[in-house]
Amino acid sequence: SCIFVHEHSNFFFMQFIGNQTEWAKAYALLRIIGEGDIRFYNDNCENECPYPVAKLIRNDECGKITYRLTPTDVLIRQGEKTQRMPRIKCKNAATEILSTLQETKENDYSVPSCDPILETLHYTWFQSTADDKSDFSVIYFDPEKEIAQRQEITVCIKSKWNILPANRANNLKYDIQNVKFSNPESNRINRIDGVQEVQQRLTEIYRLGGKLKYTTTENRFFLENLCMIDLHFPKLLAEITRLFYTTGLSAIPEIITEIKNTNPYKIKEELIYKNNFYEYKVQQFLYALATGLRSTKRYRGYGRTRTFAIIDTCGEIELLDSTKRAEFDKYLYQNAKLSMGDSKTHKFGFVEKENGQWFIKLNIEIII
C-alpha cells in the first residue's frame, strides 16, 4: 500500500492506493461515521439492536484524531484544530469504496473520489499506529442499560479474516503406509500439476493402496501450541486437514460431522453427542487462533481479548466481542473454513522419503 502526494496548481493532494484488506479499514471507519451506530453480532437477528456512536478515536501517523458525531456532522479534532464535515459525505464515500471492493479484480487500486474525504479526516495511512494493533476505538451508548451508559471498545477490522494464515510452519507430516514407491513412481506423482495438484496426488497415493498416518508437525512451536489446546489435538487437526484434502469438504461444521463418524479419539458416544466433544475442542482452537495463537511463536494459553468488526460481502458490519465466549465461539465455528496456500511456496504436497519411510506434508489455512 502507498499514498502519493501530488502537487498541482500550488496545492497538494493525496492519492490513496491500497489492497482490499486496507480499503476495508477505510470503509469501516467511513461507514460507522456515516451511519452513526454500530451493531453487535447476534444469533437472533430480530433482536439486533443498534448502539448510537458518540465518538471514534484513531491513532494515525499524523497523531491522534478524534471524530465526534453530531446528528448531521462529524467534528474532526487533531491537536488544537477542529474541522466540521457533513456525515453524509462519509456515508457516500463508504458506498464508493464498497462498490470498488465488490467489483475490482486488481490487487492494489485507488478510489479517487474518496481521497478528499480521507484527507479531511486526517487519514494519512491505512494502518493505525496503536500499540495494540487495533484500528480505532468507538465510544457508544448502550440503550439496553436501564440508564444509557457510555461504553468504549477498541476495534480490529476484518474483511477476509485469515485466522490461521498459510505458513510453512503449519505443515503437518503424514507417513504413507501400506505402499512402497520406486523413485520413478514418486517422481511421477510429484509431477502431477494444476489447481487441484495436491488432492490429485493424494488420490493417486490412495489408488496405489497407500494410507496416511499423522506423525508430527513441521514446526516445534506449532506442535507445542496445539498440545496446549489438548495433548491429542494435533491428531484431531491432522484428521481435519486430511479430510479437507480428500473429501472436498471445507466448512468446519461439515468436517466435524464426518469426524464424529470416524471418531479418531475413539471416545465414548456419550461424550461425542451429549457433550459435543469434537465441537468443543475445535472451538477452543479457533478461539485461541482469534486471540493470539500462531504457528511460529510460543503460545502460553492466554490471548488478548478483542472486538472484531466483521465486514460481509454486502458491506454490513457486525462487531464480535471475544469476551462474550458463547456467541464468539459459535460465530467462529459456524463460519470457519479450511483453505489451501501455495504448495510450492510452503513446501508441501510432495511425496518424500526420509530414513526409508515415504511421507507427505499437508498444510492448513483457516479463514472466516
Coordinates of C-alpha atoms in Angstrom, one line a residue:
S1 CA 0.0 0.0 0.0
C2 CA 1.1 3.5 -0.6
I3 CA -0.1 7.1 -0.6
F4 CA 1.2 9.5 -3.2
V5 CA 1.3 13.3 -2.6
H6 CA 0.8 15.2 -5.9
E7 CA 1.5 18.9 -6.5
H8 CA -1.0 20.7 -8.7
S9 CA -1.6 24.5 -9.1
N10 CA 0.4 25.3 -5.9
F11 CA -1.6 22.9 -3.7
F12 CA -1.0 19.3 -2.6
F13 CA -3.5 16.4 -2.6
M14 CA -3.1 12.8 -1.6
Q15 CA -3.9 9.7 -3.6
F16 CA -4.5 6.5 -1.6
I17 CA -3.5 3.2 -3.2
G18 CA -4.2 0.0 -1.2
N19 CA -5.4 -3.6 -1.4
Q20 CA -8.8 -5.0 -0.4
T21 CA -7.8 -5.5 3.3
E22 CA -6.6 -1.9 3.6
W23 CA -9.6 -0.4 1.8
A24 CA -11.8 -2.4 4.1
K25 CA -10.3 -0.5 7.1
A26 CA -11.1 2.9 5.5
Y27 CA -14.6 1.6 4.6
A28 CA -15.4 0.6 8.2
L29 CA -14.4 4.0 9.6
L30 CA -16.4 5.9 7.0
R31 CA -19.4 3.6 7.3
I32 CA -19.6 3.9 11.1
I33 CA -19.2 7.7 10.9
G34 CA -21.8 7.9 8.2
E35 CA -24.4 5.6 9.8
G36 CA -23.8 6.8 13.3
D37 CA -24.3 3.5 15.0
I38 CA -22.8 0.0 15.5
R39 CA -24.3 -3.5 15.7
F40 CA -23.0 -6.5 17.6
Y41 CA -23.3 -10.0 16.3
N42 CA -26.4 -11.7 17.5
D43 CA -27.8 -15.2 16.6
N44 CA -31.3 -13.8 16.7
C45 CA -31.3 -11.0 14.0
E46 CA -34.8 -10.0 15.0
N47 CA -33.5 -8.7 18.3
E48 CA -30.5 -7.0 16.8
C49 CA -30.1 -3.6 18.4
P50 CA -28.1 -0.6 17.0
Y51 CA -25.9 1.2 19.5
P52 CA -25.6 5.0 18.9
V53 CA -22.0 6.1 18.4
A54 CA -20.8 9.3 20.2
K55 CA -17.1 9.3 19.2
L56 CA -14.4 7.5 17.4
I57 CA -10.6 7.7 18.1
R58 CA -7.9 6.7 15.7
N59 CA -4.1 6.8 16.0
D60 CA -2.6 7.8 12.7
E61 CA 0.9 8.7 11.6
C62 CA -0.1 12.4 11.9
G63 CA -1.2 11.8 15.5
K64 CA -4.3 11.1 17.5
I65 CA -7.6 12.1 15.7
T66 CA -11.0 12.3 17.4
Y67 CA -14.2 12.1 15.4
R68 CA -17.2 13.4 17.4
L69 CA -20.6 12.7 15.9
T70 CA -23.5 15.2 15.9
P71 CA -26.9 14.4 14.3
T72 CA -25.7 15.7 10.9
D73 CA -21.9 16.4 11.1
V74 CA -18.6 14.9 12.3
L75 CA -16.3 17.1 14.2
I76 CA -12.7 16.2 13.4
R77 CA -10.1 17.2 16.0
Q78 CA -6.4 16.8 15.7
G79 CA -4.2 18.6 18.2
E80 CA -5.8 22.1 18.7
K81 CA -7.6 22.2 15.3
T82 CA -11.2 21.2 14.7
Q83 CA -12.9 20.8 11.4
R84 CA -16.5 20.0 10.6
M85 CA -17.8 17.8 7.7
P86 CA -21.3 16.6 6.9
R87 CA -21.6 12.9 7.8
I88 CA -23.4 12.2 4.5
K89 CA -20.1 12.7 2.7
C90 CA -18.6 9.9 4.8
K91 CA -21.6 7.7 4.0
N92 CA -21.3 8.3 0.3
A93 CA -17.5 7.7 0.3
A94 CA -18.2 4.4 2.1
T95 CA -20.6 3.4 -0.7
E96 CA -18.0 4.3 -3.3
I97 CA -15.4 2.1 -1.6
L98 CA -17.8 -0.8 -1.1
S99 CA -18.7 -0.7 -4.8
T100 CA -15.0 -0.8 -5.7
L101 CA -14.3 -3.6 -3.2
Q102 CA -17.1 -5.7 -4.8
E103 CA -16.1 -5.1 -8.4
T104 CA -12.4 -4.8 -8.7
K105 CA -10.1 -7.7 -9.5
E106 CA -6.8 -5.8 -9.0
N107 CA -4.5 -6.3 -6.1
D108 CA -3.9 -2.6 -5.4
Y109 CA -6.1 0.2 -6.5
S110 CA -7.3 3.7 -5.8
V111 CA -10.8 5.3 -5.2
P112 CA -10.0 8.9 -6.3
S113 CA -13.4 10.3 -5.3
C114 CA -12.7 9.4 -1.7
D115 CA -9.3 11.0 -1.4
P116 CA -10.5 14.5 -0.3
I117 CA -12.8 12.9 2.4
L118 CA -10.0 10.8 3.8
E119 CA -7.6 13.8 3.8
T120 CA -10.2 15.9 5.7
L121 CA -10.4 13.1 8.2
H122 CA -6.6 13.3 8.6
Y123 CA -6.5 9.7 7.4
T124 CA -2.9 9.5 6.2
W125 CA -2.2 5.8 6.4
F126 CA -4.3 2.6 6.2
Q127 CA -2.7 1.1 9.2
S128 CA -3.4 2.5 12.7
T129 CA -0.3 3.2 14.8
A130 CA -2.0 2.0 18.0
D131 CA 0.2 -0.2 20.2
D132 CA -2.4 -2.9 20.5
K133 CA -2.8 -3.2 16.7
S134 CA -6.4 -2.1 16.8
D135 CA -7.8 0.1 14.0
F136 CA -9.7 2.6 16.2
S137 CA -11.7 3.0 19.4
V138 CA -15.5 3.5 19.5
I139 CA -17.4 5.3 22.3
Y140 CA -21.1 4.4 22.2
F141 CA -24.2 4.4 24.2
D142 CA -25.8 1.1 25.4
P143 CA -29.5 1.5 25.1
E144 CA -30.1 -1.9 26.8
K145 CA -28.9 -0.5 30.1
E146 CA -31.5 0.9 32.5
I147 CA -29.7 4.2 32.3
A148 CA -27.9 4.7 29.0
Q149 CA -24.2 4.2 29.6
R150 CA -21.1 5.3 27.6
Q151 CA -19.0 2.3 26.7
E152 CA -15.7 2.2 24.9
I153 CA -14.2 -0.6 22.8
T154 CA -11.2 -1.0 20.6
V155 CA -11.9 -2.5 17.2
C156 CA -9.9 -4.6 14.8
I157 CA -11.3 -4.6 11.2
K158 CA -11.6 -7.9 9.4
S159 CA -13.0 -8.4 5.9
K160 CA -11.4 -11.7 4.7
W161 CA -10.2 -13.0 8.1
N162 CA -7.2 -15.4 7.8
I163 CA -7.5 -16.6 11.3
L164 CA -4.6 -19.1 10.6
P165 CA -2.7 -17.6 7.6
A166 CA -0.9 -20.0 5.2
N167 CA 2.6 -20.6 6.5
R168 CA 5.2 -23.4 6.1
A169 CA 5.1 -23.7 9.9
N170 CA 1.5 -25.0 9.5
N171 CA 2.7 -28.1 7.7
L172 CA 1.6 -31.5 9.1
K173 CA 3.6 -34.6 8.3
Y174 CA 2.0 -38.0 7.4
D175 CA 3.7 -41.3 6.9
I176 CA 2.5 -43.1 3.8
Q177 CA 1.7 -46.7 4.8
N178 CA 1.0 -50.0 3.0
V179 CA 2.9 -49.0 -0.1
K180 CA 6.5 -48.6 -1.2
F181 CA 7.2 -46.4 -4.2
S182 CA 10.0 -46.6 -6.6
N183 CA 11.8 -43.3 -7.3
P184 CA 10.3 -43.0 -10.8
E185 CA 6.9 -43.6 -9.3
S186 CA 7.3 -40.9 -6.7
N187 CA 8.6 -38.5 -9.3
R188 CA 5.6 -39.3 -11.5
I189 CA 3.2 -38.5 -8.6
N190 CA 5.1 -35.2 -7.8
R191 CA 4.8 -34.1 -11.4
I192 CA 1.0 -34.0 -11.2
D193 CA 0.3 -30.3 -11.7
G194 CA -2.6 -28.0 -11.7
V195 CA -5.1 -26.2 -9.4
Q196 CA -6.0 -29.5 -7.5
E197 CA -2.5 -31.0 -7.7
V198 CA -2.2 -31.9 -4.1
Q199 CA -5.6 -33.5 -4.0
Q200 CA -4.8 -35.4 -7.2
R201 CA -1.5 -36.7 -5.8
L202 CA -3.3 -38.0 -2.7
T203 CA -5.9 -39.7 -4.9
E204 CA -3.1 -41.5 -6.7
I205 CA -1.5 -42.5 -3.4
Y206 CA -4.8 -44.0 -2.3
R207 CA -5.3 -45.7 -5.7
L208 CA -2.0 -47.5 -5.2
G209 CA -3.1 -48.7 -1.8
G210 CA -1.4 -46.1 0.4
K211 CA -2.8 -44.8 3.7
L212 CA -1.8 -41.6 5.6
K213 CA -0.9 -41.7 9.3
Y214 CA -0.2 -38.4 11.0
T215 CA 3.2 -38.3 12.7
T216 CA 4.1 -34.7 13.7
T217 CA 4.1 -31.1 12.7
E218 CA 7.0 -29.5 10.7
N219 CA 7.4 -26.7 13.3
R220 CA 8.0 -27.4 17.0
F221 CA 6.2 -24.3 18.3
F222 CA 3.1 -25.3 16.3
L223 CA 3.1 -28.8 17.9
E224 CA 3.6 -27.4 21.4
N225 CA 0.8 -24.8 20.8
L226 CA -1.6 -27.4 19.6
C227 CA -0.9 -29.5 22.7
M228 CA -1.8 -26.5 24.9
I229 CA -5.4 -27.0 23.5
D230 CA -5.3 -30.7 24.2
L231 CA -2.4 -33.3 24.2
H232 CA -4.3 -35.2 21.5
F233 CA -5.4 -32.1 19.5
P234 CA -2.6 -32.4 16.9
K235 CA -4.0 -35.8 15.9
L236 CA -7.5 -34.3 15.6
L237 CA -6.3 -31.3 13.5
A238 CA -4.4 -33.7 11.3
E239 CA -7.6 -35.7 10.6
I240 CA -9.5 -32.4 9.9
T241 CA -6.8 -31.5 7.4
R242 CA -6.7 -34.9 5.7
L243 CA -10.5 -34.8 5.2
F244 CA -10.2 -31.4 3.7
Y245 CA -7.8 -32.6 1.0
T246 CA -9.5 -36.0 0.4
T247 CA -13.3 -35.3 0.6
G248 CA -13.7 -31.8 -0.8
L249 CA -15.3 -30.6 2.4
S250 CA -14.0 -27.2 3.6
A251 CA -16.5 -25.9 6.2
I252 CA -15.6 -26.8 9.7
P253 CA -19.1 -28.0 10.8
E254 CA -19.2 -30.3 7.8
I255 CA -15.8 -31.8 8.5
I256 CA -16.7 -32.3 12.2
T257 CA -19.8 -34.2 11.2
E258 CA -17.6 -36.6 9.3
I259 CA -15.1 -36.7 12.3
K260 CA -17.9 -37.7 14.6
N261 CA -18.5 -40.7 12.4
T262 CA -14.8 -41.8 12.2
N263 CA -14.1 -40.8 15.9
P264 CA -10.3 -40.7 15.7
Y265 CA -10.1 -40.2 19.5
K266 CA -12.0 -43.5 20.0
I267 CA -14.0 -41.8 22.8
K268 CA -17.5 -42.8 24.1
E269 CA -20.5 -41.8 22.1
E270 CA -21.9 -40.0 25.2
L271 CA -19.0 -37.5 25.0
I272 CA -19.4 -37.1 21.3
Y273 CA -23.2 -36.5 21.1
K274 CA -24.2 -35.3 24.6
N275 CA -21.2 -33.2 25.4
N276 CA -20.3 -32.2 21.8
F277 CA -16.7 -33.1 22.5
Y278 CA -15.3 -32.5 19.0
E279 CA -17.2 -29.2 18.5
Y280 CA -15.8 -28.0 21.9
K281 CA -12.2 -28.9 21.1
V282 CA -12.3 -27.1 17.7
Q283 CA -14.0 -24.1 19.3
Q284 CA -11.2 -23.9 21.8
F285 CA -8.6 -24.0 19.0
L286 CA -10.4 -21.3 16.9
Y287 CA -10.7 -19.0 19.9
A288 CA -7.0 -19.4 20.6
L289 CA -6.3 -18.5 17.0
A290 CA -8.5 -15.4 17.1
T291 CA -6.9 -14.2 20.3
G292 CA -3.2 -14.8 19.5
L293 CA -2.1 -18.4 18.8
R294 CA 0.3 -18.6 15.9
S295 CA 2.3 -21.5 14.5
T296 CA 5.7 -19.8 14.8
K297 CA 5.5 -18.4 18.3
R298 CA 5.2 -20.0 21.7
Y299 CA 1.6 -19.8 23.0
R300 CA 1.1 -19.8 26.7
G301 CA -2.7 -20.2 26.8
Y302 CA -3.6 -16.6 27.3
G303 CA -4.6 -14.5 24.3
R304 CA -5.6 -10.9 24.0
T305 CA -9.3 -10.2 24.2
R306 CA -10.5 -8.1 21.2
T307 CA -13.6 -6.8 19.5
F308 CA -13.6 -7.6 15.8
A309 CA -15.5 -5.7 13.1
I310 CA -16.5 -8.3 10.6
I311 CA -17.4 -6.9 7.1
D312 CA -19.5 -9.3 5.0
T313 CA -19.7 -9.3 1.2
C314 CA -22.7 -6.9 1.3
G315 CA -20.8 -4.4 3.3
E316 CA -22.7 -5.0 6.6
I317 CA -20.6 -4.6 9.7
E318 CA -21.1 -6.7 12.8
L319 CA -19.0 -6.4 15.9
L320 CA -17.8 -9.6 17.5
D321 CA -16.7 -9.4 21.1
S322 CA -14.2 -12.2 22.2
T323 CA -15.2 -11.7 25.9
K324 CA -18.7 -13.0 25.0
R325 CA -17.5 -16.5 24.7
A326 CA -20.7 -18.4 23.8
E327 CA -21.5 -16.1 20.8
F328 CA -17.9 -15.6 19.8
D329 CA -17.2 -19.3 19.7
K330 CA -20.4 -20.1 17.8
Y331 CA -19.7 -17.5 15.2
L332 CA -16.1 -18.8 14.6
Y333 CA -17.2 -22.4 14.5
Q334 CA -20.1 -21.8 12.1
N335 CA -18.1 -19.6 9.7
A336 CA -14.6 -21.2 9.7
K337 CA -13.4 -22.8 6.5
L338 CA -10.2 -24.6 5.5
S339 CA -8.3 -23.2 2.6
M340 CA -5.0 -24.1 0.9
G341 CA -2.0 -21.9 0.3
D342 CA 0.6 -22.3 -2.5
S343 CA 2.2 -25.8 -2.2
K344 CA 5.5 -24.7 -3.8
T345 CA 5.8 -21.6 -1.6
H346 CA 5.1 -23.5 1.6
K347 CA 6.8 -26.8 0.6
F348 CA 4.0 -29.3 1.0
G349 CA 2.1 -31.8 -1.1
F350 CA 5.1 -33.8 -2.4
V351 CA 5.9 -37.5 -1.9
E352 CA 9.2 -37.5 0.0
K353 CA 11.5 -40.1 1.6
E354 CA 13.4 -40.0 4.9
N355 CA 15.2 -42.9 6.6
G356 CA 13.5 -45.3 4.3
Q357 CA 10.0 -44.0 5.1
W358 CA 7.8 -42.4 2.5
F359 CA 5.8 -39.4 3.7
I360 CA 3.8 -36.3 2.6
K361 CA 3.2 -33.0 4.2
L362 CA -0.2 -31.2 4.1
N363 CA -0.7 -27.6 5.0
I364 CA -3.6 -26.0 6.9
E365 CA -5.0 -22.5 6.4
I366 CA -8.2 -21.3 8.1
I367 CA -10.3 -18.4 7.1
I368 CA -13.5 -16.9 8.5

